[in-house]
Amino acid sequence: MRHLQTLKLIDAVTKAGSIRKAAEDMHITSSALNRRILGFEEEFGATIFERLHGGVRLNPAGELLIQHIRGQMADLDRVRSQVADLSGLRRGHVSIACSQAIQPYFMPAQIAAYRAEYPDVSFSVHVRDRDAAEADLRAFESDLALVFEPVHIGDIDILLAVEQPVYAVMEKNHPLAMKKKLRLRDCLGYAHVVPPKRIGIRYLLDLAVASMSQKMEPIAEADSFEFMRHYVQHEQAVGFQFPIGLNISGDDRLVFRPLPKEDVPYGTLALMQMRGRTLSVASARFANQLATVLSSLRNDLE
């Protein structure tokens, strides 16, 4: 399968932007890698890289080729997974891009539950914001994506979408912790910490305050929900998070209060894959597991 190795080398050079760096990553000499690429370009009938000072980048022909290469690799992985499933080995690999909120509690539990039944399946988990997750699907870097507030969609299929309320997060001795029902205006009356605009929950908060006389004036912006959860323990500040990203019953240092839908729109959590792509057995099975669990969360909310 020498031709597959050549395709992998081309993909490695594309990602590295440098023949030298890709050669180091792939444990081959730069001269040998360059010869492989030149030989491929001659057989292919067109150059695929522009040689630049200090590196290389794909030309238009290369951009077309790399999509084909990544699609072929994804299809090969799917066939390998199907063959392994037929033989009873039940091996495979699942690559998933997920919002930061999914990472700390939900995704580890789901992967562990899956591997308890299929221990020979491995995983790659990529923490991505909503734009980057969709880009991962298009580049075949991820089989699935589970993110809040998808942006472009277009060539992407949504397998399931569920709503999640926005929760206010605060230290247990915060003055608002005694209130059973919180409004967004209550939270904005205290110091508050928010994520940057590319994160789904910030998009929802911006929508909410656009129709309010009271404005959002955060003391800090952070692209880490972990930072925000820790920060509110050092100052009487309020953070914001979706419940799927919280350990509501197991963290007695913090208090969590849902904000009403009339104050802040609920967030849409979408399970997605690239349109027209046939998933491997392992990825399809994991997608079904996620859809079942997320459907139960949706029913609980209703």
C-alpha angles and dihedrals in degrees: 000000000000093000090060090055090053090052090050090051091052090050090050092052090049092053094043096043087215135078091212094052093044090049090055091048093048095042096240131117118263092237092052092048092048090051090051091052094046090048091050092048090051092050092042092051097231140064114252102188133058109219108226134178103279098003151000137262134191118267120213092276089050092051089057092045096050092056088053092047094050091046091051092049091049091049091049091052089051092052091047089052091050092049091049090049092050091051092050095246093113093201128152146117130258122200117193134177114209141178117258090251091062095053108073104050116355102049098044090051093049095048092047091050091049094047091049086069099031106030094170093064115097129201142214115200118195118190105217138163117236097272094045093047092057090047088053091055092049092049092048089240089126132031094205138017129204109188143145122251101000112214118203105012097167101127093024128093120221107217094186137351126199132178125238126190120230113250128206112227123203144152114276093248095051113126090240093053091084092058113093093197119042131190125205090244089059091056094046089054088070132052108287137192121210139178122248122274096264090065116091098232091054089053089056093046091050090051090051098049092045088078096041131087087217112078135208113255106171121197088211141011117208133173089210121083087193089061091050093050090052096041095059087061091063100047134023091260133136125230130188131227144152115255093240087067095050135082092220099169097035106049113075093174093072139049122218124200126179117231116225118258091237088062101041124014115243115256121246114229109200130195106207145176135182111279113254095013117128109218124222117256091256094050094044091050091050091048089055091050092051092047091053094050094044091049089056090051089052091051091050090053092050 
